[in-house]
């Protein structure tokens, strides 16, 4: 696979103004490949959002570098291009909504790209349809729930048709059904539209669908690999304060009761298939 993002020895610390320095990232090295679905997880404060904010140059490394499509985020002349390639969806949708009507909000990004009006119209329609929120088209974002606002914010990013979308805990405000639906949409965008996805999440249910995942702790990458590889490292997972997927927990409980199940079960489908084999 082609390399899309390359993070080289990235170090970052916040300087909150009281003279203190808060070290948030400590020598991160990683790559993101074109078309992959990467999940980033780790406890609160482990550095996930700080890392993500470097992908489109919102934060600048204290040392090291980040290359996107071969361009450095430190190169001011390339920043606009980098931001066109990478769409960001933040934890709090309020910071991202700018217009008083949903469809205008979703059109904001494509308008800034200088696209012709017909293209903008069709992209807005497509984004609203993809996220199943056409019914909100003429609403004011102020009158929407947090979850609905988050979907509008995602539609705005999608309408710009970026090569890569970075989503920082996008399902925090969503109910279980909307959470499931959004995950399905994310998977579809990745598999059908070929959009590279970087999903920051605390939900192991979401992590199991990715191609590759990284686990962060204290500003460092502590584990990386496919979800199957990562969840086999049980002691480390517990030490890093993570959960196991429900199917993994169930399988461990059933093994404890004497059922002969393999150790690498992470999805409900895998658990069902293995249970059927026992008959
Ligand atoms: N604006 C800020 N000013 C000062 N310190 C900050 C700021 N934002 C984050 N930090 C610190 O940087 C470290 C990494 O924070 P970051 O927000 O990247 O973690 P996170 O993994 O995204 O956490 P969460 O799961 O809670 O979203 C933490 O120690 C945090 O306290
Ligand atoms: Mg965060």
Coordinates of C-alpha atoms and ligand atoms in Angstrom, one line a residue:
X1 CA 0.0 0.0 0.0
X2 CA 1.1 3.6 -0.7
X3 CA 2.3 5.6 2.2
X4 CA 0.0 8.6 2.9
X5 CA 1.0 10.1 6.2
X6 CA 4.4 9.7 7.8
X7 CA 5.0 10.8 11.4
X8 CA 8.7 11.1 12.1
X9 CA 10.0 11.4 15.7
X10 CA 7.1 13.7 16.6
X11 CA 7.4 15.5 19.9
X12 CA 4.9 18.0 21.2
X13 CA 4.3 19.8 24.4
X14 CA 1.6 22.3 25.4
X15 CA 2.7 25.6 27.0
X16 CA -0.5 26.6 28.9
X17 CA 0.9 30.0 29.9
X18 CA 1.7 29.3 33.6
X19 CA 5.3 28.7 32.6
X20 CA 4.7 24.9 32.8
X21 CA 5.3 22.6 29.9
X22 CA 2.9 19.6 29.4
X23 CA 4.5 16.9 27.4
X24 CA 1.8 15.4 25.2
X25 CA 3.7 13.4 22.5
X26 CA 7.0 11.8 23.0
X27 CA 8.9 10.6 19.9
X28 CA 6.0 9.2 17.8
X29 CA 6.9 7.3 14.6
X30 CA 4.1 5.9 12.5
X31 CA 2.7 5.6 9.0
X32 CA -0.8 5.7 7.6
X33 CA -1.3 4.0 4.3
X34 CA -3.7 5.1 1.5
X35 CA -7.1 3.5 1.8
X36 CA -6.6 2.0 5.2
X37 CA -8.9 2.2 8.3
X38 CA -6.7 3.0 11.3
X39 CA -8.1 3.2 14.8
X40 CA -6.3 5.1 17.5
X41 CA -7.1 4.3 21.1
X42 CA -5.7 4.8 24.6
X43 CA -6.8 6.3 27.9
X44 CA -7.8 9.9 28.5
X45 CA -4.9 12.2 28.1
X46 CA -2.7 9.6 26.2
X47 CA -2.2 12.0 23.3
X48 CA -4.7 10.9 20.7
X49 CA -6.2 14.3 19.9
X50 CA -2.8 16.0 20.0
X51 CA -1.5 13.5 17.4
X52 CA -4.5 13.9 15.2
X53 CA -4.2 17.7 15.2
X54 CA -0.8 17.3 13.6
X55 CA -2.2 15.4 10.6
X56 CA -3.5 18.6 9.0
X57 CA -1.1 21.0 10.6
X58 CA -3.4 22.5 13.2
X59 CA -0.5 21.9 15.7
X60 CA 3.1 22.2 14.7
X61 CA 5.7 19.7 16.1
X62 CA 8.2 20.9 18.8
X63 CA 10.5 18.5 17.1
X64 CA 10.2 15.9 14.4
X65 CA 7.9 16.2 11.4
X66 CA 4.7 15.0 9.7
X67 CA 4.5 14.4 6.0
X68 CA 1.2 14.2 4.2
X69 CA 1.3 13.0 0.6
X70 CA 5.0 13.7 0.8
X71 CA 4.5 17.4 1.9
X72 CA 5.7 18.6 5.3
X73 CA 3.0 20.2 7.5
X74 CA 5.7 22.8 8.3
X75 CA 5.7 24.0 4.7
X76 CA 3.2 26.9 4.7
X77 CA 2.9 26.8 1.0
X78 CA 1.5 23.3 1.1
X79 CA -0.9 23.7 4.1
X80 CA -4.0 24.5 2.0
X81 CA -3.3 21.3 -0.1
X82 CA -2.8 19.2 3.0
X83 CA -6.1 20.5 4.5
X84 CA -7.9 19.6 1.3
X85 CA -6.6 16.1 1.5
X86 CA -7.4 15.6 5.2
X87 CA -10.8 16.4 6.7
X88 CA -11.1 16.6 10.5
X89 CA -14.1 15.9 12.6
X90 CA -13.7 17.0 16.2
X91 CA -15.1 15.8 19.5
X92 CA -17.3 18.9 19.9
X93 CA -19.5 19.6 16.9
X94 CA -20.3 23.2 18.1
X95 CA -16.8 24.3 17.1
X96 CA -17.4 23.3 13.6
X97 CA -20.8 24.6 12.6
X98 CA -20.7 28.1 11.1
X99 CA -24.0 28.7 9.3
X100 CA -27.6 29.2 10.4
X101 CA -29.0 26.5 8.1
X102 CA -27.8 22.9 7.8
X103 CA -27.4 22.8 4.0
X104 CA -25.5 26.1 4.0
X105 CA -23.2 24.6 6.7
X106 CA -22.5 21.5 4.6
X107 CA -21.9 23.7 1.5
X108 CA -19.4 25.9 3.4
X109 CA -16.4 23.6 2.7
X110 CA -17.0 23.0 -1.0
X111 CA -17.7 26.7 -1.5
X112 CA -14.3 27.5 -0.1
X113 CA -12.8 25.0 -2.5
X114 CA -14.2 27.3 -5.3
X115 CA -16.3 24.5 -6.9
X116 CA -19.1 25.4 -9.3
X117 CA -22.6 25.8 -7.8
X118 CA -24.0 22.6 -9.4
X119 CA -21.1 20.5 -8.0
X120 CA -21.7 22.1 -4.6
X121 CA -25.4 21.3 -4.7
X122 CA -24.8 17.7 -5.7
X123 CA -22.1 17.2 -3.1
X124 CA -24.3 18.6 -0.3
X125 CA -27.2 16.3 -1.4
X126 CA -24.8 13.3 -1.5
X127 CA -23.3 14.1 1.9
X128 CA -26.7 14.6 3.6
X129 CA -28.0 11.4 2.0
X130 CA -24.9 9.4 3.0
X131 CA -25.4 10.4 6.6
X132 CA -29.2 9.9 6.5
X133 CA -29.9 13.5 7.5
X134 CA -31.7 14.9 4.5
X135 CA -34.6 15.6 6.8
X136 CA -32.5 18.2 8.6
X137 CA -31.5 20.1 5.4
X138 CA -33.4 23.3 6.3
X139 CA -33.0 23.2 10.1
X140 CA -30.9 25.6 12.1
X141 CA -27.9 23.8 13.7
X142 CA -28.8 25.6 16.9
X143 CA -32.0 23.6 17.2
X144 CA -30.3 20.2 16.8
X145 CA -29.2 17.7 19.3
X146 CA -25.5 17.2 19.9
X147 CA -25.6 13.9 18.0
X148 CA -27.4 15.5 15.0
X149 CA -24.9 18.4 15.1
X150 CA -22.1 15.8 14.9
X151 CA -23.7 14.2 11.8
X152 CA -24.0 17.7 10.2
X153 CA -20.3 18.4 10.9
X154 CA -19.3 15.1 9.4
X155 CA -21.5 15.8 6.3
X156 CA -19.6 19.1 5.9
X157 CA -16.3 17.3 5.9
X158 CA -17.6 14.6 3.5
X159 CA -18.9 17.2 1.1
X160 CA -15.2 18.3 0.5
X161 CA -14.4 14.8 -0.6
X162 CA -11.1 14.5 1.2
X163 CA -8.8 11.6 0.6
X164 CA -8.7 11.0 4.4
X165 CA -11.1 11.7 7.2
X166 CA -9.8 11.9 10.8
X167 CA -12.6 11.5 13.3
X168 CA -11.9 12.4 16.9
X169 CA -14.4 10.3 19.0
X170 CA -17.3 11.1 16.7
X171 CA -19.8 8.9 18.4
X172 CA -19.5 10.4 21.9
X173 CA -22.9 12.2 21.7
X174 CA -24.7 9.5 19.7
X175 CA -27.2 7.0 21.0
X176 CA -26.5 3.3 20.4
X177 CA -28.4 3.1 17.1
X178 CA -26.9 6.3 15.6
X179 CA -23.5 5.1 16.8
X180 CA -23.9 1.8 15.0
X181 CA -25.2 3.6 11.9
X182 CA -22.3 6.0 11.9
X183 CA -19.8 3.2 12.2
X184 CA -21.5 1.5 9.2
X185 CA -21.2 4.7 7.2
X186 CA -17.5 5.1 8.2
X187 CA -16.8 1.5 7.1
X188 CA -18.7 2.1 3.8
X189 CA -16.8 5.3 3.1
X190 CA -13.6 3.4 3.6
X191 CA -14.5 0.3 1.6
X192 CA -16.6 1.8 -1.2
X193 CA -15.3 5.3 -1.6
X194 CA -11.7 4.4 -0.8
X195 CA -11.4 7.2 1.8
X196 CA -8.6 6.7 4.3
X197 CA -10.1 6.7 7.8
X198 CA -8.3 7.5 11.1
X199 CA -10.8 6.9 13.9
X200 CA -9.9 8.0 17.5
X201 CA -12.1 6.1 19.9
X202 CA -12.6 4.6 23.3
X203 CA -15.1 2.0 22.0
X204 CA -13.6 -1.4 21.4
X205 CA -16.7 -2.2 19.4
X206 CA -15.6 0.3 16.9
X207 CA -12.0 -0.7 16.9
X208 CA -12.6 -4.3 15.9
X209 CA -13.6 -3.2 12.3
X210 CA -10.4 -1.4 11.5
X211 CA -7.5 -2.8 9.4
X212 CA -4.9 -1.7 12.0
X213 CA -4.9 0.0 15.4
X214 CA -2.5 1.8 17.6
X215 CA -2.7 2.1 21.4
X216 CA -1.3 5.2 23.0
X217 CA -0.2 5.8 26.5
X218 CA 1.6 8.8 28.0
X219 CA 2.3 10.3 24.5
X220 CA 3.8 7.2 23.1
X221 CA 2.6 4.3 20.9
X222 CA 2.6 1.3 23.1
X223 CA 1.1 -1.4 20.8
X224 CA 0.2 -1.5 17.1
X225 CA -1.1 -4.2 14.8
X226 CA -4.3 -5.7 13.6
X227 CA -7.1 -5.9 16.2
X228 CA -6.5 -9.6 16.4
X229 CA -2.8 -9.1 17.1
X230 CA -3.4 -6.3 19.6
X231 CA -6.1 -8.1 21.7
X232 CA -3.9 -11.1 22.1
X233 CA -1.6 -9.0 24.2
X234 CA -3.9 -9.3 27.2
X235 CA -1.5 -8.3 30.0
X236 CA -0.6 -5.1 28.2
X237 CA -4.2 -4.3 27.3
X238 CA -5.1 -4.5 31.0
X239 CA -2.1 -2.4 32.0
X240 CA -3.0 0.3 29.5
X241 CA -6.5 0.6 31.0
X242 CA -8.3 -0.7 27.9
X243 CA -11.4 -2.9 27.6
X244 CA -11.6 -6.0 25.5
X245 CA -14.3 -6.4 22.9
X246 CA -17.5 -8.0 24.4
X247 CA -17.0 -11.2 22.2
X248 CA -13.4 -11.6 23.6
X249 CA -14.7 -11.3 27.2
X250 CA -17.5 -13.7 26.5
X251 CA -15.1 -16.2 24.9
X252 CA -12.8 -16.0 27.9
X253 CA -15.7 -16.6 30.3
X254 CA -16.8 -19.6 28.2
X255 CA -13.3 -21.0 28.1
X256 CA -13.2 -20.7 31.9
X257 CA -16.3 -22.9 31.9
X258 CA -14.4 -25.5 29.9
X259 CA -15.5 -24.7 26.3
X260 CA -12.7 -25.3 23.8
X261 CA -12.6 -21.9 22.1
X262 CA -9.6 -20.4 20.3
X263 CA -8.0 -17.3 21.9
X264 CA -8.3 -14.9 19.0
X265 CA -12.0 -14.1 19.0
X266 CA -12.9 -10.3 18.8
X267 CA -16.2 -10.1 17.0
X268 CA -19.7 -11.6 17.7
X269 CA -19.6 -13.2 14.2
X270 CA -16.3 -15.1 15.1
X271 CA -17.7 -16.2 18.5
X272 CA -20.9 -17.5 16.8
X273 CA -18.9 -19.4 14.2
X274 CA -16.6 -21.0 16.8
X275 CA -19.6 -21.9 19.0
X276 CA -21.3 -23.6 16.0
X277 CA -18.1 -25.7 15.4
X278 CA -18.4 -27.1 19.0
X279 CA -21.7 -28.8 18.3
Ligands
LIG1 N1 -4.9 22.8 25.4 C1 -4.1 22.1 26.2 N2 -3.3 22.8 27.1 C2 -2.5 22.1 28.0 N3 -2.4 20.8 28.0 C3 -3.2 20.1 27.2 C4 -4.0 20.7 26.2 N4 -4.7 19.8 25.5 C5 -4.2 18.6 26.0 N5 -3.3 18.8 27.0 C6 -2.5 17.7 27.7 O1 -1.9 16.9 26.7 C7 -2.0 15.5 27.0 C8 -2.6 14.8 25.8 O2 -3.9 15.2 25.7 P1 -4.9 14.8 24.5 O3 -6.0 15.7 24.5 O4 -4.1 14.7 23.2 O5 -5.3 13.3 24.9 P2 -6.4 12.3 24.4 O6 -5.8 11.0 24.3 O7 -7.0 12.9 23.2 O8 -7.5 12.3 25.6 P3 -9.1 12.1 25.5 O9 -9.3 10.6 25.4 O10 -9.5 12.6 26.9 O11 -9.7 12.8 24.4 C9 -2.7 15.4 28.3 O12 -1.8 15.4 29.4 C10 -3.5 16.7 28.4 O13 -3.7 17.1 29.7
LIG2 MG1 -9.0 13.5 22.7

